[in-house]
Amino acid sequence: MAKVKGDIIIDIEKCKGCELCAAACPQHSLELSRKLNSKGYHYIVKIEDNCTGCTNCALVCPDSVIRVFRKTEKKKEQVATITNVTGDITVKVKS
Amino acid sequence: MNERRMLDDSHYENLIEEESVCINENLVYDKPETLTKTPMHYCPGCGHGVAHRLIAEVIDELGIQEKTIGVAPVGCAVFAYNYFNVDMSEAAHGRASAVATGIKRVLPDRYVFSYQGDGDLAAIGTGETIHTCNRGENILIIFINNGIYGMTGGQMAPTTLEGMKTTTTPFGRDVQAMGYPLKITELIAQLPGVYYCSRVAVNTPVHVRKAKKAIYNGFKFQELNKGVSFVEIVTNCPSNWKMTPVESNKWLEEHMLPFYPLGDLKLPGKEN
Ligand SMILES: Cc1ncc(C[n+]2csc(CCOP(=O)(O)OP(=O)(O)O)c2C)c(N)n1
Ligand code: SF4
Ligand code: SF4
Ligand code: SF4
Ligand SMILES: [Mg+2]
């Protein structure tokens, strides 16, 4: 199994606070800030640290202000290599 | 004192932050290069922005930025030329497909697309639309159907749903007096000059992904010189529908999509 961890960067100055990203986020990680940006819009902020990097928020954002990052950590698998006596067949065995 | 400090140290050790995942190597989604940095003038939550981004993403992926020419309409997308990093032309109201025809005929090796609203394409430009499609010009027509004249303040469009309230139909569209909502995409799909015809939406992540595929096909089919590719994108207009963006996308799903069903209306290689 692979462990997935994601994160996003929001360009809050260009966000228009439409909340489409928040509605599309399966992790409910996004919410409107109480603060305003210089254009006078409440902007979106991340309120949870559970982002999976699924890109849903970025897909529905009309102003393309979300950048998405995703890191997939592969669990280290223990692998044994077995070679037969004549040395012409090698198989890898997962633990 | 000493004891306390030790406690604090171990406490902080546990709090040491994991390494940030926000590094270039992990980047999985970013604004496409074919979109300029200019902030879009569209209302918050308007589907025009998503449609723009998808077109730009496809142009990026195909690597055809230098060879693409777009034609902007009259309507809310009138400033589309400010947002695309490709050559663009502006057309008079409804005439975008005629302008695109001219460009493509003079420069047949370019990828040419028109971007038009429902008032533009299905009202004032109906003649141009139908004849461009009937001539089988090798262009891509992107049709943004939000069921309303957005730019001018929310008047009824040919595509306005029965019973839908607009500034010119304050009691809802009465089909006896105002005619029926026009499914122009179904009409033009019948024409032999149309090679590919599809209807998509951008109200959910799943629909956005499918919409991108349709736009990709539209650009790709131009290489075959087989005729018009026509992609209708059903979008919202939160401002003139008088809803929040989230409500408008829900309303779109519940009211627009049953009348304007999504899917391919004409797919090369498949009998329709
Ligand atoms: C010749 C002409 N007639 C009328 C207008 C006024 N006008 C501007 S935009 C528009 C309708 C736009 O609606 P649509 O194409 O659906 O675009 P939207 O704004 O909804 O994206 C109209 C009637 C005009 N600019 N030029
Ligand atoms: S990438 Fe997915 S999980 Fe992360 S904030 Fe966006 S929608 Fe939510
Ligand atoms: S979808 Fe984009 S513009 Fe809308 S609130 Fe989210 S980040 Fe802001
Ligand atoms: S008026 Fe409607 S179509 Fe025009 S930008 Fe605003 S929401 Fe979009
Ligand atoms: Mg319209």
PDB file of N, CA and C in Angstrom, chain A:
ATOM      1  N   MET A   1       0.837  -1.216   0.000  1.00  0.00           N
ATOM      2  CA  MET A   1       0.000   0.000   0.000  1.00  0.00           C
ATOM      3  C   MET A   1       0.865   1.257   0.000  1.00  0.00           C
ATOM      4  N   ALA A   2       0.349   2.234  -0.706  1.00  0.00           N
ATOM      5  CA  ALA A   2       1.086   3.497  -0.754  1.00  0.00           C
ATOM      6  C   ALA A   2       0.371   4.538   0.111  1.00  0.00           C
ATOM      7  N   LYS A   3       1.167   5.314   0.792  1.00  0.00           N
ATOM      8  CA  LYS A   3       0.591   6.362   1.622  1.00  0.00           C
ATOM      9  C   LYS A   3       0.605   7.664   0.818  1.00  0.00           C
ATOM     10  N   VAL A   4      -0.534   8.353   0.784  1.00  0.00           N
ATOM     11  CA  VAL A   4      -0.613   9.569  -0.012  1.00  0.00           C
ATOM     12  C   VAL A   4      -0.739  10.776   0.895  1.00  0.00           C
ATOM     13  N   LYS A   5       0.047  11.779   0.588  1.00  0.00           N
ATOM     14  CA  LYS A   5      -0.093  13.020   1.327  1.00  0.00           C
ATOM     15  C   LYS A   5      -0.116  14.174   0.345  1.00  0.00           C
ATOM     16  N   GLY A   6      -1.070  15.041   0.514  1.00  0.00           N
ATOM     17  CA  GLY A   6      -1.194  16.146  -0.425  1.00  0.00           C
ATOM     18  C   GLY A   6      -1.169  17.482   0.265  1.00  0.00           C
ATOM     19  N   ASP A   7      -1.044  18.521  -0.539  1.00  0.00           N
ATOM     20  CA  ASP A   7      -1.139  19.871  -0.004  1.00  0.00           C
ATOM     21  C   ASP A   7      -1.475  20.801  -1.164  1.00  0.00           C
ATOM     22  N   ILE A   8      -1.966  21.970  -0.835  1.00  0.00           N
ATOM     23  CA  ILE A   8      -2.278  22.928  -1.889  1.00  0.00           C
ATOM     24  C   ILE A   8      -1.713  24.300  -1.530  1.00  0.00           C
ATOM     25  N   ILE A   9      -1.494  25.104  -2.558  1.00  0.00           N
ATOM     26  CA  ILE A   9      -1.120  26.502  -2.340  1.00  0.00           C
ATOM     27  C   ILE A   9      -2.180  27.355  -3.029  1.00  0.00           C
ATOM     28  N   ILE A  10      -2.777  28.247  -2.268  1.00  0.00           N
ATOM     29  CA  ILE A  10      -3.858  29.085  -2.802  1.00  0.00           C
ATOM     30  C   ILE A  10      -3.342  30.503  -3.000  1.00  0.00           C
ATOM     31  N   ASP A  11      -3.545  31.036  -4.188  1.00  0.00           N
ATOM     32  CA  ASP A  11      -3.175  32.432  -4.450  1.00  0.00           C
ATOM     33  C   ASP A  11      -4.332  33.295  -3.942  1.00  0.00           C
ATOM     34  N   ILE A  12      -4.269  33.653  -2.660  1.00  0.00           N
ATOM     35  CA  ILE A  12      -5.437  34.278  -2.028  1.00  0.00           C
ATOM     36  C   ILE A  12      -5.776  35.643  -2.625  1.00  0.00           C
ATOM     37  N   GLU A  13      -4.802  36.283  -3.245  1.00  0.00           N
ATOM     38  CA  GLU A  13      -5.088  37.597  -3.833  1.00  0.00           C
ATOM     39  C   GLU A  13      -5.972  37.484  -5.076  1.00  0.00           C
ATOM     40  N   LYS A  14      -5.913  36.304  -5.744  1.00  0.00           N
ATOM     41  CA  LYS A  14      -6.707  36.138  -6.960  1.00  0.00           C
ATOM     42  C   LYS A  14      -7.995  35.376  -6.702  1.00  0.00           C
ATOM     43  N   CYS A  15      -8.149  34.831  -5.492  1.00  0.00           N
ATOM     44  CA  CYS A  15      -9.355  34.057  -5.160  1.00  0.00           C
ATOM     45  C   CYS A  15     -10.554  34.994  -5.076  1.00  0.00           C
ATOM     46  N   LYS A  16     -11.698  34.530  -5.604  1.00  0.00           N
ATOM     47  CA  LYS A  16     -12.913  35.345  -5.553  1.00  0.00           C
ATOM     48  C   LYS A  16     -13.924  34.820  -4.536  1.00  0.00           C
ATOM     49  N   GLY A  17     -13.512  33.838  -3.768  1.00  0.00           N
ATOM     50  CA  GLY A  17     -14.373  33.355  -2.684  1.00  0.00           C
ATOM     51  C   GLY A  17     -15.663  32.688  -3.118  1.00  0.00           C
ATOM     52  N   CYS A  18     -15.641  32.040  -4.282  1.00  0.00           N
ATOM     53  CA  CYS A  18     -16.881  31.445  -4.782  1.00  0.00           C
ATOM     54  C   CYS A  18     -17.247  30.155  -4.058  1.00  0.00           C
ATOM     55  N   GLU A  19     -16.301  29.564  -3.384  1.00  0.00           N
ATOM     56  CA  GLU A  19     -16.512  28.350  -2.576  1.00  0.00           C
ATOM     57  C   GLU A  19     -16.772  27.076  -3.379  1.00  0.00           C
ATOM     58  N   LEU A  20     -16.572  27.129  -4.702  1.00  0.00           N
ATOM     59  CA  LEU A  20     -16.768  25.905  -5.487  1.00  0.00           C
ATOM     60  C   LEU A  20     -15.754  24.846  -5.078  1.00  0.00           C
ATOM     61  N   CYS A  21     -14.539  25.287  -4.747  1.00  0.00           N
ATOM     62  CA  CYS A  21     -13.501  24.338  -4.338  1.00  0.00           C
ATOM     63  C   CYS A  21     -13.888  23.658  -3.036  1.00  0.00           C
ATOM     64  N   ALA A  22     -14.417  24.446  -2.094  1.00  0.00           N
ATOM     65  CA  ALA A  22     -14.806  23.876  -0.800  1.00  0.00           C
ATOM     66  C   ALA A  22     -15.899  22.832  -0.989  1.00  0.00           C
ATOM     67  N   ALA A  23     -16.842  23.116  -1.896  1.00  0.00           N
ATOM     68  CA  ALA A  23     -17.936  22.175  -2.141  1.00  0.00           C
ATOM     69  C   ALA A  23     -17.429  20.902  -2.807  1.00  0.00           C
ATOM     70  N   ALA A  24     -16.324  21.008  -3.539  1.00  0.00           N
ATOM     71  CA  ALA A  24     -15.817  19.844  -4.281  1.00  0.00           C
ATOM     72  C   ALA A  24     -14.807  19.026  -3.488  1.00  0.00           C
ATOM     73  N   CYS A  25     -14.366  19.540  -2.343  1.00  0.00           N
ATOM     74  CA  CYS A  25     -13.304  18.844  -1.593  1.00  0.00           C
ATOM     75  C   CYS A  25     -13.870  17.689  -0.778  1.00  0.00           C
ATOM     76  N   PRO A  26     -13.479  16.465  -1.085  1.00  0.00           N
ATOM     77  CA  PRO A  26     -14.013  15.308  -0.366  1.00  0.00           C
ATOM     78  C   PRO A  26     -13.537  15.248   1.086  1.00  0.00           C
ATOM     79  N   GLN A  27     -12.457  15.986   1.394  1.00  0.00           N
ATOM     80  CA  GLN A  27     -11.893  15.956   2.744  1.00  0.00           C
ATOM     81  C   GLN A  27     -12.424  17.104   3.616  1.00  0.00           C
ATOM     82  N   HIS A  28     -13.248  17.939   3.032  1.00  0.00           N
ATOM     83  CA  HIS A  28     -13.757  19.135   3.723  1.00  0.00           C
ATOM     84  C   HIS A  28     -12.617  19.942   4.338  1.00  0.00           C
ATOM     85  N   SER A  29     -11.551  20.131   3.579  1.00  0.00           N
ATOM     86  CA  SER A  29     -10.389  20.843   4.119  1.00  0.00           C
ATOM     87  C   SER A  29     -10.441  22.345   3.906  1.00  0.00           C
ATOM     88  N   LEU A  30     -11.412  22.829   3.138  1.00  0.00           N
ATOM     89  CA  LEU A  30     -11.370  24.238   2.742  1.00  0.00           C
ATOM     90  C   LEU A  30     -12.553  25.028   3.309  1.00  0.00           C
ATOM     91  N   GLU A  31     -12.260  26.272   3.636  1.00  0.00           N
ATOM     92  CA  GLU A  31     -13.314  27.133   4.170  1.00  0.00           C
ATOM     93  C   GLU A  31     -12.987  28.589   3.841  1.00  0.00           C
ATOM     94  N   LEU A  32     -14.015  29.441   3.837  1.00  0.00           N
ATOM     95  CA  LEU A  32     -13.790  30.864   3.589  1.00  0.00           C
ATOM     96  C   LEU A  32     -13.163  31.509   4.813  1.00  0.00           C
ATOM     97  N   SER A  33     -12.197  32.365   4.560  1.00  0.00           N
ATOM     98  CA  SER A  33     -11.587  33.115   5.657  1.00  0.00           C
ATOM     99  C   SER A  33     -12.516  34.264   6.051  1.00  0.00           C
ATOM    100  N   ARG A  34     -12.368  34.720   7.290  1.00  0.00           N
ATOM    101  CA  ARG A  34     -13.134  35.914   7.690  1.00  0.00           C
ATOM    102  C   ARG A  34     -12.501  37.164   7.097  1.00  0.00           C
ATOM    103  N   LYS A  35     -11.219  37.035   6.739  1.00  0.00           N
ATOM    104  CA  LYS A  35     -10.509  38.199   6.217  1.00  0.00           C
ATOM    105  C   LYS A  35     -10.804  38.404   4.730  1.00  0.00           C
ATOM    106  N   LEU A  36     -10.524  39.609   4.263  1.00  0.00           N
ATOM    107  CA  LEU A  36     -10.735  39.940   2.854  1.00  0.00           C
ATOM    108  C   LEU A  36      -9.384  40.099   2.164  1.00  0.00           C
ATOM    109  N   ASN A  37      -9.354  39.820   0.861  1.00  0.00           N
ATOM    110  CA  ASN A  37      -8.135  40.150   0.114  1.00  0.00           C
ATOM    111  C   ASN A  37      -8.270  41.572  -0.423  1.00  0.00           C
ATOM    112  N   SER A  38      -7.267  42.030  -1.174  1.00  0.00           N
ATOM    113  CA  SER A  38      -7.280  43.450  -1.554  1.00  0.00           C
ATOM    114  C   SER A  38      -8.395  43.765  -2.543  1.00  0.00           C
ATOM    115  N   LYS A  39      -8.980  42.723  -3.159  1.00  0.00           N
ATOM    116  CA  LYS A  39     -10.100  42.987  -4.064  1.00  0.00           C
ATOM    117  C   LYS A  39     -11.433  43.025  -3.310  1.00  0.00           C
ATOM    118  N   GLY A  40     -11.375  42.676  -2.027  1.00  0.00           N
ATOM    119  CA  GLY A  40     -12.589  42.736  -1.219  1.00  0.00           C
ATOM    120  C   GLY A  40     -13.334  41.419  -1.122  1.00  0.00           C
ATOM    121  N   TYR A  41     -12.695  40.348  -1.572  1.00  0.00           N
ATOM    122  CA  TYR A  41     -13.342  39.036  -1.465  1.00  0.00           C
ATOM    123  C   TYR A  41     -12.837  38.285  -0.241  1.00  0.00           C
ATOM    124  N   HIS A  42     -13.736  37.577   0.433  1.00  0.00           N
ATOM    125  CA  HIS A  42     -13.290  36.577   1.402  1.00  0.00           C
ATOM    126  C   HIS A  42     -12.578  35.503   0.593  1.00  0.00           C
ATOM    127  N   TYR A  43     -11.428  35.070   1.046  1.00  0.00           N
ATOM    128  CA  TYR A  43     -10.690  34.075   0.279  1.00  0.00           C
ATOM    129  C   TYR A  43     -10.715  32.726   0.974  1.00  0.00           C
ATOM    130  N   ILE A  44     -10.340  31.711   0.198  1.00  0.00           N
ATOM    131  CA  ILE A  44     -10.383  30.331   0.713  1.00  0.00           C
ATOM    132  C   ILE A  44      -9.108  30.009   1.483  1.00  0.00           C
ATOM    133  N   VAL A  45      -9.263  29.321   2.600  1.00  0.00           N
ATOM    134  CA  VAL A  45      -8.092  28.843   3.339  1.00  0.00           C
ATOM    135  C   VAL A  45      -8.261  27.364   3.676  1.00  0.00           C
ATOM    136  N   LYS A  46      -7.121  26.740   3.938  1.00  0.00           N
ATOM    137  CA  LYS A  46      -7.149  25.332   4.321  1.00  0.00           C
ATOM    138  C   LYS A  46      -7.322  25.257   5.830  1.00  0.00           C
ATOM    139  N   ILE A  47      -8.318  24.514   6.280  1.00  0.00           N
ATOM    140  CA  ILE A  47      -8.547  24.470   7.723  1.00  0.00           C
ATOM    141  C   ILE A  47      -8.186  23.117   8.337  1.00  0.00           C
ATOM    142  N   GLU A  48      -7.906  22.137   7.465  1.00  0.00           N
ATOM    143  CA  GLU A  48      -7.546  20.812   7.978  1.00  0.00           C
ATOM    144  C   GLU A  48      -6.230  20.391   7.332  1.00  0.00           C
ATOM    145  N   ASP A  49      -5.580  19.455   7.967  1.00  0.00           N
ATOM    146  CA  ASP A  49      -4.321  18.969   7.413  1.00  0.00           C
ATOM    147  C   ASP A  49      -4.507  17.562   6.842  1.00  0.00           C
ATOM    148  N   ASN A  50      -5.616  17.370   6.122  1.00  0.00           N
ATOM    149  CA  ASN A  50      -5.928  16.012   5.659  1.00  0.00           C
ATOM    150  C   ASN A  50      -5.997  15.919   4.135  1.00  0.00           C
ATOM    151  N   CYS A  51      -5.399  16.905   3.456  1.00  0.00           N
ATOM    152  CA  CYS A  51      -5.470  16.929   1.993  1.00  0.00           C
ATOM    153  C   CYS A  51      -4.794  15.696   1.399  1.00  0.00           C
ATOM    154  N   THR A  52      -5.443  15.123   0.380  1.00  0.00           N
ATOM    155  CA  THR A  52      -4.880  13.946  -0.273  1.00  0.00           C
ATOM    156  C   THR A  52      -4.279  14.280  -1.641  1.00  0.00           C
ATOM    157  N   GLY A  53      -4.382  15.551  -2.028  1.00  0.00           N
ATOM    158  CA  GLY A  53      -3.856  15.945  -3.336  1.00  0.00           C
ATOM    159  C   GLY A  53      -4.679  15.410  -4.495  1.00  0.00           C
ATOM    160  N   CYS A  54      -6.004  15.296  -4.266  1.00  0.00           N
ATOM    161  CA  CYS A  54      -6.868  14.687  -5.290  1.00  0.00           C
ATOM    162  C   CYS A  54      -7.121  15.621  -6.476  1.00  0.00           C
ATOM    163  N   THR A  55      -6.810  16.890  -6.355  1.00  0.00           N
ATOM    164  CA  THR A  55      -6.960  17.951  -7.382  1.00  0.00           C
ATOM    165  C   THR A  55      -8.400  18.397  -7.644  1.00  0.00           C
ATOM    166  N   ASN A  56      -9.372  17.858  -6.938  1.00  0.00           N
ATOM    167  CA  ASN A  56     -10.765  18.272  -7.173  1.00  0.00           C
ATOM    168  C   ASN A  56     -10.951  19.782  -7.071  1.00  0.00           C
ATOM    169  N   CYS A  57     -10.364  20.385  -6.047  1.00  0.00           N
ATOM    170  CA  CYS A  57     -10.537  21.822  -5.830  1.00  0.00           C
ATOM    171  C   CYS A  57     -10.006  22.612  -7.018  1.00  0.00           C
ATOM    172  N   ALA A  58      -8.827  22.206  -7.499  1.00  0.00           N
ATOM    173  CA  ALA A  58      -8.204  22.927  -8.614  1.00  0.00           C
ATOM    174  C   ALA A  58      -8.995  22.737  -9.899  1.00  0.00           C
ATOM    175  N   LEU A  59      -9.607  21.554 -10.055  1.00  0.00           N
ATOM    176  CA  LEU A  59     -10.363  21.288 -11.279  1.00  0.00           C
ATOM    177  C   LEU A  59     -11.568  22.206 -11.418  1.00  0.00           C
ATOM    178  N   VAL A  60     -12.231  22.516 -10.317  1.00  0.00           N
ATOM    179  CA  VAL A  60     -13.451  23.330 -10.419  1.00  0.00           C
ATOM    180  C   VAL A  60     -13.193  24.818 -10.199  1.00  0.00           C
ATOM    181  N   CYS A  61     -11.962  25.200  -9.884  1.00  0.00           N
ATOM    182  CA  CYS A  61     -11.696  26.622  -9.613  1.00  0.00           C
ATOM    183  C   CYS A  61     -11.667  27.424 -10.907  1.00  0.00           C
ATOM    184  N   PRO A  62     -12.607  28.369 -11.072  1.00  0.00           N
ATOM    185  CA  PRO A  62     -12.676  29.127 -12.321  1.00  0.00           C
ATOM    186  C   PRO A  62     -11.502  30.085 -12.483  1.00  0.00           C
ATOM    187  N   ASP A  63     -10.843  30.428 -11.408  1.00  0.00           N
ATOM    188  CA  ASP A  63      -9.778  31.411 -11.512  1.00  0.00           C
ATOM    189  C   ASP A  63      -8.382  30.807 -11.411  1.00  0.00           C
ATOM    190  N   SER A  64      -8.313  29.497 -11.469  1.00  0.00           N
ATOM    191  CA  SER A  64      -7.030  28.773 -11.481  1.00  0.00           C
ATOM    192  C   SER A  64      -6.076  29.267 -10.412  1.00  0.00           C
ATOM    193  N   VAL A  65      -6.539  29.401  -9.193  1.00  0.00           N
ATOM    194  CA  VAL A  65      -5.670  29.939  -8.153  1.00  0.00           C
ATOM    195  C   VAL A  65      -5.109  28.850  -7.241  1.00  0.00           C
ATOM    196  N   ILE A  66      -5.458  27.584  -7.506  1.00  0.00           N
ATOM    197  CA  ILE A  66      -4.982  26.517  -6.623  1.00  0.00           C
ATOM    198  C   ILE A  66      -3.931  25.651  -7.323  1.00  0.00           C
ATOM    199  N   ARG A  67      -2.807  25.490  -6.640  1.00  0.00           N
ATOM    200  CA  ARG A  67      -1.783  24.559  -7.107  1.00  0.00           C
ATOM    201  C   ARG A  67      -1.811  23.350  -6.186  1.00  0.00           C
ATOM    202  N   VAL A  68      -1.752  22.156  -6.751  1.00  0.00           N
ATOM    203  CA  VAL A  68      -1.878  20.953  -5.925  1.00  0.00           C
ATOM    204  C   VAL A  68      -0.588  20.143  -5.953  1.00  0.00           C
ATOM    205  N   PHE A  69      -0.211  19.656  -4.796  1.00  0.00           N
ATOM    206  CA  PHE A  69       0.996  18.821  -4.646  1.00  0.00           C
ATOM    207  C   PHE A  69       0.586  17.480  -4.053  1.00  0.00           C
ATOM    208  N   ARG A  70       1.259  16.440  -4.499  1.00  0.00           N
ATOM    209  CA  ARG A  70       0.936  15.118  -3.953  1.00  0.00           C
ATOM    210  C   ARG A  70       2.211  14.290  -3.848  1.00  0.00           C
ATOM    211  N   LYS A  71       2.350  13.665  -2.710  1.00  0.00           N
ATOM    212  CA  LYS A  71       3.519  12.820  -2.512  1.00  0.00           C
ATOM    213  C   LYS A  71       3.044  11.419  -2.192  1.00  0.00           C
ATOM    214  N   THR A  72       3.500  10.484  -2.965  1.00  0.00           N
ATOM    215  CA  THR A  72       3.143   9.093  -2.700  1.00  0.00           C
ATOM    216  C   THR A  72       4.356   8.385  -2.147  1.00  0.00           C
ATOM    217  N   GLU A  73       4.259   7.985  -0.883  1.00  0.00           N
ATOM    218  CA  GLU A  73       5.379   7.280  -0.258  1.00  0.00           C
ATOM    219  C   GLU A  73       5.151   5.795  -0.378  1.00  0.00           C
ATOM    220  N   LYS A  74       6.027   5.179  -1.091  1.00  0.00           N
ATOM    221  CA  LYS A  74       5.885   3.720  -1.223  1.00  0.00           C
ATOM    222  C   LYS A  74       6.470   3.069   0.025  1.00  0.00           C
ATOM    223  N   LYS A  75       5.703   2.197   0.626  1.00  0.00           N
ATOM    224  CA  LYS A  75       6.205   1.468   1.796  1.00  0.00           C
ATOM    225  C   LYS A  75       7.354   0.577   1.333  1.00  0.00           C
ATOM    226  N   LYS A  76       8.415   0.597   2.118  1.00  0.00           N
ATOM    227  CA  LYS A  76       9.560  -0.223   1.700  1.00  0.00           C
ATOM    228  C   LYS A  76       9.192  -1.693   1.810  1.00  0.00           C
ATOM    229  N   GLU A  77       9.332  -2.386   0.710  1.00  0.00           N
ATOM    230  CA  GLU A  77       8.985  -3.798   0.729  1.00  0.00           C
ATOM    231  C   GLU A  77      10.247  -4.624   0.914  1.00  0.00           C
ATOM    232  N   GLN A  78      10.120  -5.638   1.719  1.00  0.00           N
ATOM    233  CA  GLN A  78      11.273  -6.518   1.887  1.00  0.00           C
ATOM    234  C   GLN A  78      11.261  -7.529   0.759  1.00  0.00           C
ATOM    235  N   VAL A  79      12.312  -7.506   0.020  1.00  0.00           N
ATOM    236  CA  VAL A  79      12.363  -8.397  -1.128  1.00  0.00           C
ATOM    237  C   VAL A  79      13.589  -9.290  -1.015  1.00  0.00           C
ATOM    238  N   ALA A  80      13.381 -10.581  -1.166  1.00  0.00           N
ATOM    239  CA  ALA A  80      14.511 -11.502  -1.146  1.00  0.00           C
ATOM    240  C   ALA A  80      14.745 -11.993  -2.561  1.00  0.00           C
ATOM    241  N   THR A  81      15.989 -12.081  -2.938  1.00  0.00           N
ATOM    242  CA  THR A  81      16.302 -12.569  -4.269  1.00  0.00           C
ATOM    243  C   THR A  81      16.833 -13.992  -4.155  1.00  0.00           C
ATOM    244  N   ILE A  82      16.214 -14.871  -4.880  1.00  0.00           N
ATOM    245  CA  ILE A  82      16.653 -16.270  -4.818  1.00  0.00           C
ATOM    246  C   ILE A  82      17.146 -16.674  -6.203  1.00  0.00           C
ATOM    247  N   THR A  83      18.336 -17.200  -6.236  1.00  0.00           N
ATOM    248  CA  THR A  83      18.889 -17.647  -7.511  1.00  0.00           C
ATOM    249  C   THR A  83      19.125 -19.162  -7.428  1.00  0.00           C
ATOM    250  N   ASN A  84      18.807 -19.852  -8.489  1.00  0.00           N
ATOM    251  CA  ASN A  84      18.997 -21.312  -8.421  1.00  0.00           C
ATOM    252  C   ASN A  84      20.478 -21.691  -8.596  1.00  0.00           C
ATOM    253  N   VAL A  85      20.750 -22.917  -8.435  1.00  0.00           N
ATOM    254  CA  VAL A  85      22.147 -23.337  -8.355  1.00  0.00           C
ATOM    255  C   VAL A  85      22.950 -23.002  -9.605  1.00  0.00           C
ATOM    256  N   THR A  86      22.323 -23.223 -10.762  1.00  0.00           N
ATOM    257  CA  THR A  86      23.061 -22.957 -11.992  1.00  0.00           C
ATOM    258  C   THR A  86      23.148 -21.466 -12.290  1.00  0.00           C
ATOM    259  N   GLY A  87      22.385 -20.674 -11.550  1.00  0.00           N
ATOM    260  CA  GLY A  87      22.476 -19.213 -11.688  1.00  0.00           C
ATOM    261  C   GLY A  87      21.749 -18.646 -12.880  1.00  0.00           C
ATOM    262  N   ASP A  88      20.872 -19.423 -13.515  1.00  0.00           N
ATOM    263  CA  ASP A  88      20.197 -18.862 -14.683  1.00  0.00           C
ATOM    264  C   ASP A  88      18.765 -18.413 -14.387  1.00  0.00           C
ATOM    265  N   ILE A  89      18.243 -18.700 -13.230  1.00  0.00           N
ATOM    266  CA  ILE A  89      16.907 -18.204 -12.891  1.00  0.00           C
ATOM    267  C   ILE A  89      16.986 -17.426 -11.581  1.00  0.00           C
ATOM    268  N   THR A  90      16.469 -16.204 -11.623  1.00  0.00           N
ATOM    269  CA  THR A  90      16.424 -15.396 -10.406  1.00  0.00           C
ATOM    270  C   THR A  90      14.976 -14.993 -10.149  1.00  0.00           C
ATOM    271  N   VAL A  91      14.490 -15.223  -8.978  1.00  0.00           N
ATOM    272  CA  VAL A  91      13.136 -14.755  -8.653  1.00  0.00           C
ATOM    273  C   VAL A  91      13.191 -13.827  -7.455  1.00  0.00           C
ATOM    274  N   LYS A  92      12.280 -12.853  -7.464  1.00  0.00           N
ATOM    275  CA  LYS A  92      12.198 -11.945  -6.322  1.00  0.00           C
ATOM    276  C   LYS A  92      10.974 -12.335  -5.512  1.00  0.00           C
ATOM    277  N   VAL A  93      11.142 -12.466  -4.229  1.00  0.00           N
ATOM    278  CA  VAL A  93      10.025 -12.875  -3.375  1.00  0.00           C
ATOM    279  C   VAL A  93       9.711 -11.769  -2.385  1.00  0.00           C
ATOM    280  N   LYS A  94       8.421 -11.397  -2.373  1.00  0.00           N
ATOM    281  CA  LYS A  94       8.021 -10.368  -1.409  1.00  0.00           C
ATOM    282  C   LYS A  94       7.828 -11.013  -0.047  1.00  0.00           C
ATOM    283  N   SER A  95       8.190 -10.294   1.007  1.00  0.00           N
ATOM    284  CA  SER A  95       8.028 -10.848   2.347  1.00  0.00           C
ATOM    285  C   SER A  95       6.550 -10.927   2.706  1.00  0.00           C
TER     286      SER A  95
END
